[in-house]
Each structure stands twice: as C-alpha cells, then as structure tokens.
PDB file of C-alpha atoms in Angstrom:
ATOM      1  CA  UNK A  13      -0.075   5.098  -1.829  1.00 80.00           C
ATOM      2  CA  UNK A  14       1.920   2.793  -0.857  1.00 83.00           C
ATOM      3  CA  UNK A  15       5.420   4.751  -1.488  1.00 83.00           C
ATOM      4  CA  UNK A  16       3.453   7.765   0.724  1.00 85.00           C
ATOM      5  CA  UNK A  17       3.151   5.306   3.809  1.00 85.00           C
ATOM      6  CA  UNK A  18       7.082   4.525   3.330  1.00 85.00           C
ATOM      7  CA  UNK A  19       7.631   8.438   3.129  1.00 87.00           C
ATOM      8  CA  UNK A  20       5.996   9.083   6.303  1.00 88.00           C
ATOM      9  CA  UNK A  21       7.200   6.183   8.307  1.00 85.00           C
ATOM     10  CA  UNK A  22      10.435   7.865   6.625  1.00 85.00           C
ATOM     11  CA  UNK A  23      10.140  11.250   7.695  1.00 87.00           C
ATOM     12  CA  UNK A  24       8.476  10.285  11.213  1.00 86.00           C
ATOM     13  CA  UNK A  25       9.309  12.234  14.231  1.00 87.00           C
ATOM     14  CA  UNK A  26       7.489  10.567  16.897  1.00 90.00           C
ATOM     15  CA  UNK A  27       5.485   7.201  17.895  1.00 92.00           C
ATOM     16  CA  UNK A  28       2.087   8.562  16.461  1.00 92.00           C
ATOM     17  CA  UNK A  29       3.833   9.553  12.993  1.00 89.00           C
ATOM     18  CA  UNK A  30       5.458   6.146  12.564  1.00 89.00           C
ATOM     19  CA  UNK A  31       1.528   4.218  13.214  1.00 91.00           C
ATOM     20  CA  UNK A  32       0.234   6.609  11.086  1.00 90.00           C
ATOM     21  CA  UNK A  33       2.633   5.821   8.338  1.00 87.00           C
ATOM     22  CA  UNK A  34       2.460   2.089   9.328  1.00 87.00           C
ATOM     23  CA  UNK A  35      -1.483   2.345   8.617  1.00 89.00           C
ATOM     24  CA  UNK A  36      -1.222   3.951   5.802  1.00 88.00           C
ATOM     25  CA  UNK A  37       0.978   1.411   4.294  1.00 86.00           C
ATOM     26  CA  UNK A  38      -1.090  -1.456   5.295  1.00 86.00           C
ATOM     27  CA  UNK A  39      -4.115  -0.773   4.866  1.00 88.00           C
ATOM     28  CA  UNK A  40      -3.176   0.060   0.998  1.00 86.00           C
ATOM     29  CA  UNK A  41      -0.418  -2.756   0.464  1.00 82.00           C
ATOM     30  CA  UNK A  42      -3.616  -4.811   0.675  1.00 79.00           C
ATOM     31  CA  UNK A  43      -4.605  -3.446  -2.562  1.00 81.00           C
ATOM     32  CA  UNK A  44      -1.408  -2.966  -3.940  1.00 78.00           C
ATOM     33  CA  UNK A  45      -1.152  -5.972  -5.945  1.00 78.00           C
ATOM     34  CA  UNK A  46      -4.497  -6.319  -7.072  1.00 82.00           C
ATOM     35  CA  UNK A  47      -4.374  -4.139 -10.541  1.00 77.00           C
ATOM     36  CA  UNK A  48      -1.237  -6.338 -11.149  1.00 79.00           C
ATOM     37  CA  UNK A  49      -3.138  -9.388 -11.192  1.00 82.00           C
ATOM     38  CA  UNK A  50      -6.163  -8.392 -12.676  1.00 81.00           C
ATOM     39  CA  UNK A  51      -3.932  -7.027 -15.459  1.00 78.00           C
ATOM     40  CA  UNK A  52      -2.167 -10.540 -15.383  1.00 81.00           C
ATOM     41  CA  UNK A  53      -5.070 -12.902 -15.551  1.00 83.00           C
ATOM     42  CA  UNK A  54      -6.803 -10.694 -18.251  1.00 81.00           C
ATOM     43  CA  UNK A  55      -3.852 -10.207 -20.684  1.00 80.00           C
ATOM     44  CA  UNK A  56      -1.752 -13.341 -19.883  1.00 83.00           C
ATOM     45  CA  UNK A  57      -2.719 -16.708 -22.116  1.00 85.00           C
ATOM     46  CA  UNK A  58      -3.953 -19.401 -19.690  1.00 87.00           C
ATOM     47  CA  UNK A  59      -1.245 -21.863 -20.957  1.00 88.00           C
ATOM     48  CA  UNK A  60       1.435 -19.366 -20.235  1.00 86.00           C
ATOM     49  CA  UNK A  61      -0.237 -17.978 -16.618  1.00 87.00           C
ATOM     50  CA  UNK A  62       2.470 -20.966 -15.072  1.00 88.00           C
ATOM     51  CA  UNK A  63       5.844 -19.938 -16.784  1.00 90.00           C
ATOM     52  CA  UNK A  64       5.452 -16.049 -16.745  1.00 88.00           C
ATOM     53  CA  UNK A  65       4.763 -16.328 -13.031  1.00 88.00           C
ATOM     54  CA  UNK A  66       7.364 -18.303 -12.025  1.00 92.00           C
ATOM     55  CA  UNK A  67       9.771 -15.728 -13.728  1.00 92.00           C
ATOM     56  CA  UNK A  68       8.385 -12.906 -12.767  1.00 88.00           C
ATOM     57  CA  UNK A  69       8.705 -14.435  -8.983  1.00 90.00           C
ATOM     58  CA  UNK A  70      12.232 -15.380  -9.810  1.00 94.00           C
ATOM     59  CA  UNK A  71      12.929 -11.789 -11.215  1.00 93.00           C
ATOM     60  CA  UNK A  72      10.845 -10.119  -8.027  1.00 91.00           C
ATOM     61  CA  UNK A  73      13.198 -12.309  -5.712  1.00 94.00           C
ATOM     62  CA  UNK A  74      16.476 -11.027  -7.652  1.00 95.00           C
ATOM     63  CA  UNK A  75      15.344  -7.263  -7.298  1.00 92.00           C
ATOM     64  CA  UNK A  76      14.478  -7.980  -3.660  1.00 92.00           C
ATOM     65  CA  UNK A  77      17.828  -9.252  -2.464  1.00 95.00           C
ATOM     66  CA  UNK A  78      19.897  -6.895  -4.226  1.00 93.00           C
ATOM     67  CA  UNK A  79      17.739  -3.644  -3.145  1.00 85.00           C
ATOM     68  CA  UNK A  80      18.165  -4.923   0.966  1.00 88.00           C
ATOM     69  CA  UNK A  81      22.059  -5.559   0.067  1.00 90.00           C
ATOM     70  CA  UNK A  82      22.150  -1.656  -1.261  1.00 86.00           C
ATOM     71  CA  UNK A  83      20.291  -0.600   1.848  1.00 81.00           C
ATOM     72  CA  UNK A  84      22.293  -2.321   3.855  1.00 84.00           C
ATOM     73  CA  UNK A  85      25.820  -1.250   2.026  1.00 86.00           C
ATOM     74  CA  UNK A  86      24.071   2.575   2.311  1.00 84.00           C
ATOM     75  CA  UNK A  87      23.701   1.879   5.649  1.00 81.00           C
ATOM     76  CA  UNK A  88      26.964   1.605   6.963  1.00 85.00           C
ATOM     77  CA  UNK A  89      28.145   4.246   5.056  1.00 88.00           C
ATOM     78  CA  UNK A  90      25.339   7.144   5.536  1.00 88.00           C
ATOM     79  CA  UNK A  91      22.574   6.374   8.568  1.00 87.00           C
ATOM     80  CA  UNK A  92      20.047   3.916   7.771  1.00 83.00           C
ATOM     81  CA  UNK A  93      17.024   7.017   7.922  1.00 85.00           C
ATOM     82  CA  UNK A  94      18.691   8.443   4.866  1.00 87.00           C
ATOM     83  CA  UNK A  95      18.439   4.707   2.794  1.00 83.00           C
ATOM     84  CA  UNK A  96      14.673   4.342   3.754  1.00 83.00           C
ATOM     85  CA  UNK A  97      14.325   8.442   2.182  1.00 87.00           C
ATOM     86  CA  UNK A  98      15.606   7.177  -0.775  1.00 87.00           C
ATOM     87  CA  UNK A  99      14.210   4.094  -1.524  1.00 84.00           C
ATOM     88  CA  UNK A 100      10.740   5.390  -0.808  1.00 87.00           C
ATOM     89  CA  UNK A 101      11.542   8.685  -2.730  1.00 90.00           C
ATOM     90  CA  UNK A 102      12.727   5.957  -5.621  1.00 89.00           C
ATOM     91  CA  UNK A 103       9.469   3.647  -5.149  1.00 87.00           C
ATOM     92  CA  UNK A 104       7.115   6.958  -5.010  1.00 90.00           C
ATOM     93  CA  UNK A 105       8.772   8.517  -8.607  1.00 93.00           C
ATOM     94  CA  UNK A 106       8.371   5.131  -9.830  1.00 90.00           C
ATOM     95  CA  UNK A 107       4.836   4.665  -8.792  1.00 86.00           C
ATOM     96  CA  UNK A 108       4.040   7.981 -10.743  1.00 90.00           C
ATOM     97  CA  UNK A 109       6.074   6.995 -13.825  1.00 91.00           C
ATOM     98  CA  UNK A 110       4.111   3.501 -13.726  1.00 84.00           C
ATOM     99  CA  UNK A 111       0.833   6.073 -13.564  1.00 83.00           C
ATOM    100  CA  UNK A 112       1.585   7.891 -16.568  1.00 87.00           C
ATOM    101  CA  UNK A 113       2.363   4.688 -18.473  1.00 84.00           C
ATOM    102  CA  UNK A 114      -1.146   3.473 -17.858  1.00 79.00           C
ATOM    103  CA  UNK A 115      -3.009   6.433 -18.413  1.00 81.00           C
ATOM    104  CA  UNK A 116      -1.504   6.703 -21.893  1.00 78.00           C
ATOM    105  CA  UNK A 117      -4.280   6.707 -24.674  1.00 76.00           C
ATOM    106  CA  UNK A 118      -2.405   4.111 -26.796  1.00 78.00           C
ATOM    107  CA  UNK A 119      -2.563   2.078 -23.740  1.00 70.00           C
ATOM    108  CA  UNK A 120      -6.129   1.524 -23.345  1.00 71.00           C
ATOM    109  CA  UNK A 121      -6.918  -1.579 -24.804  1.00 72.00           C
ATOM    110  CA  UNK A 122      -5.280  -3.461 -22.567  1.00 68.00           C
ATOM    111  CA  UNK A 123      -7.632  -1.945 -19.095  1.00 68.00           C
ATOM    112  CA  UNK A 124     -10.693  -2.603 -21.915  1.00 69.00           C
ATOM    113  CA  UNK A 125     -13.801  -4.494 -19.688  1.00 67.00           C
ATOM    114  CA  UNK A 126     -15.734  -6.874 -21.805  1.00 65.00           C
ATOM    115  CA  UNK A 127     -19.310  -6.967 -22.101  1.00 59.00           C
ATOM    116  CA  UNK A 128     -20.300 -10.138 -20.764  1.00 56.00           C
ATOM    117  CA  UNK A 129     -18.662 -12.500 -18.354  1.00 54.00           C
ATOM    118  CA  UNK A 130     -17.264 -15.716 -19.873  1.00 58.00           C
ATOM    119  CA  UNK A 131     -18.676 -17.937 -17.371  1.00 56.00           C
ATOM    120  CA  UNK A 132     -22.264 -16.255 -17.989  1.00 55.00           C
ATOM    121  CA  UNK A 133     -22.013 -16.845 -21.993  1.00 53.00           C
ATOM    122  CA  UNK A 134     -20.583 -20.638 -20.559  1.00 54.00           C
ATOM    123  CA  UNK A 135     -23.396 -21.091 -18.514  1.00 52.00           C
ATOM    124  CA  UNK A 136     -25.849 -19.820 -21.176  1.00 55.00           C
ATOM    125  CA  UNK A 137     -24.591 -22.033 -23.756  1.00 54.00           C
ATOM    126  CA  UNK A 138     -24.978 -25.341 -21.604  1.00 55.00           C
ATOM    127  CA  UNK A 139     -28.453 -24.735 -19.857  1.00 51.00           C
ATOM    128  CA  UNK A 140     -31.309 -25.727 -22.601  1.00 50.00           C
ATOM    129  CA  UNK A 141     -34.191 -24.016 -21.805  1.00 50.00           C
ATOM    130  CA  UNK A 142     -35.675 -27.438 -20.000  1.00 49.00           C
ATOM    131  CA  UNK A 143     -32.740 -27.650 -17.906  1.00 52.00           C
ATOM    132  CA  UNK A 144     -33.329 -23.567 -17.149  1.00 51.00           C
ATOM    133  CA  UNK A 145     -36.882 -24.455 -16.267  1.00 53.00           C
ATOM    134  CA  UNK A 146     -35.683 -27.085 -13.627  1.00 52.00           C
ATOM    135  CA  UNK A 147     -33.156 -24.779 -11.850  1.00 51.00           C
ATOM    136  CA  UNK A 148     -35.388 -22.103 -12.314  1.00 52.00           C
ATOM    137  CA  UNK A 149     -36.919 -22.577  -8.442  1.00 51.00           C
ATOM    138  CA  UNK A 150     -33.663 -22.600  -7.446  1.00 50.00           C
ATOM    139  CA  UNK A 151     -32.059 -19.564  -5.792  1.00 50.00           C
ATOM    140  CA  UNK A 152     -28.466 -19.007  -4.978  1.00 48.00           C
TER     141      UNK A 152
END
C-alpha cells in the first residue's frame, strides 16, 4: 500500500489529492517494514542477525543512492512528475511480484507460527513448582 500512496501523490491534481496520498503513505510505511523483520528475526540464526544486517543496510544504501541519481538524471531530461510515475509504477509491480512469491505453497514453511513461545517453554523449565507457588500471588 505503500506503492498506492506514491501513485496518488503521483497522479495528484490538487492540495487535497497530494494529503490524501501523503496519508496514505504514512500511515502504512509504518507497517511497511514489519513483515520484513518478523521474517528476519524468525528465519535468521541469532549469531548471524549482526552480519546479514549490516549487509543488507549496506546493500539498501547502494540501491538508495543510485535510484535518487536515476531520478534525478530522468529529471532533467523528462519532468520530474513523469520519474515519480515510474518509480512508483516500478515499486507497485514489484510489491505484487514480492506478493506472489510469498503466497507460493512451497513457500510456506518459512511464515509457519510455532506452537508455544520460547520464552514460555524458558520460563516453564526454570520455575519448580515451589518457586511457582511463591510468584503465584503475584500478578503482572
């Protein structure tokens, strides 16, 4: 939803199209990271979460400069309207390809939810049942 709240602000006509297209992209680029990182921190070894991330910031940094260099080379050769159509036309069909990838069946196991949290079986596994009795009264 994202790419649709570049598309409008692309395609805006007037002051009320543009803040309509600006709330639309921020109130879902909130969220637009979110299944990323999930998806990270569940499929990523915790020894590795450091490296990976630092590379995929380094690669996220190239891919940043080099896409406001094209819009900016675009833009002194067509108008600057015609770049943002574009690149939000290009994020949107990307967003849908990404969409497709994930709903694949052979994809599944890697959106799987586990039963039980780690830190419950954790917790379980420390408390004896004395210790259970005595925080028992307790309430968080």
């Amino acid at each position: 939803m994202v790419s649709v709240g570049y598309l409008v602000y692309a395609f805006s006509f007037s002051f009320w199209s543009v803040a309509i297209g600006f709330m639309v992209l921020g109130f879902f680029n909130s969220f637009s990271g979110t299944g990323f990182m999930t998806f990270y921190q569940n499929n990523v070894p915790i020894k590795m979460m450091g490296r990976i991330s630092s590379i995929y910031g380094i690669f996220q940094s190239f891919l940043q400069v080099i896409f406001i260099l094209l819009i900016g080379f675009t833009g002194d050769i067509i108008p600057v309207r015609y770049s943002i159509i574009a690149a939000s036309t290009l994020m949107l069909v990307i967003s849908i390809w990404q969409i497709r990838l994930v709903l694949m069946p052979s994809k599944s196991e890697y959106f799987a939810e586990e039963t039980e949290l780690k830190s419950t079986v954790f917790a379980n596994c420390i408390l004896s049942h004395s210790d259970h009795q005595k925080v028992s009264h307790l309430s968080f």
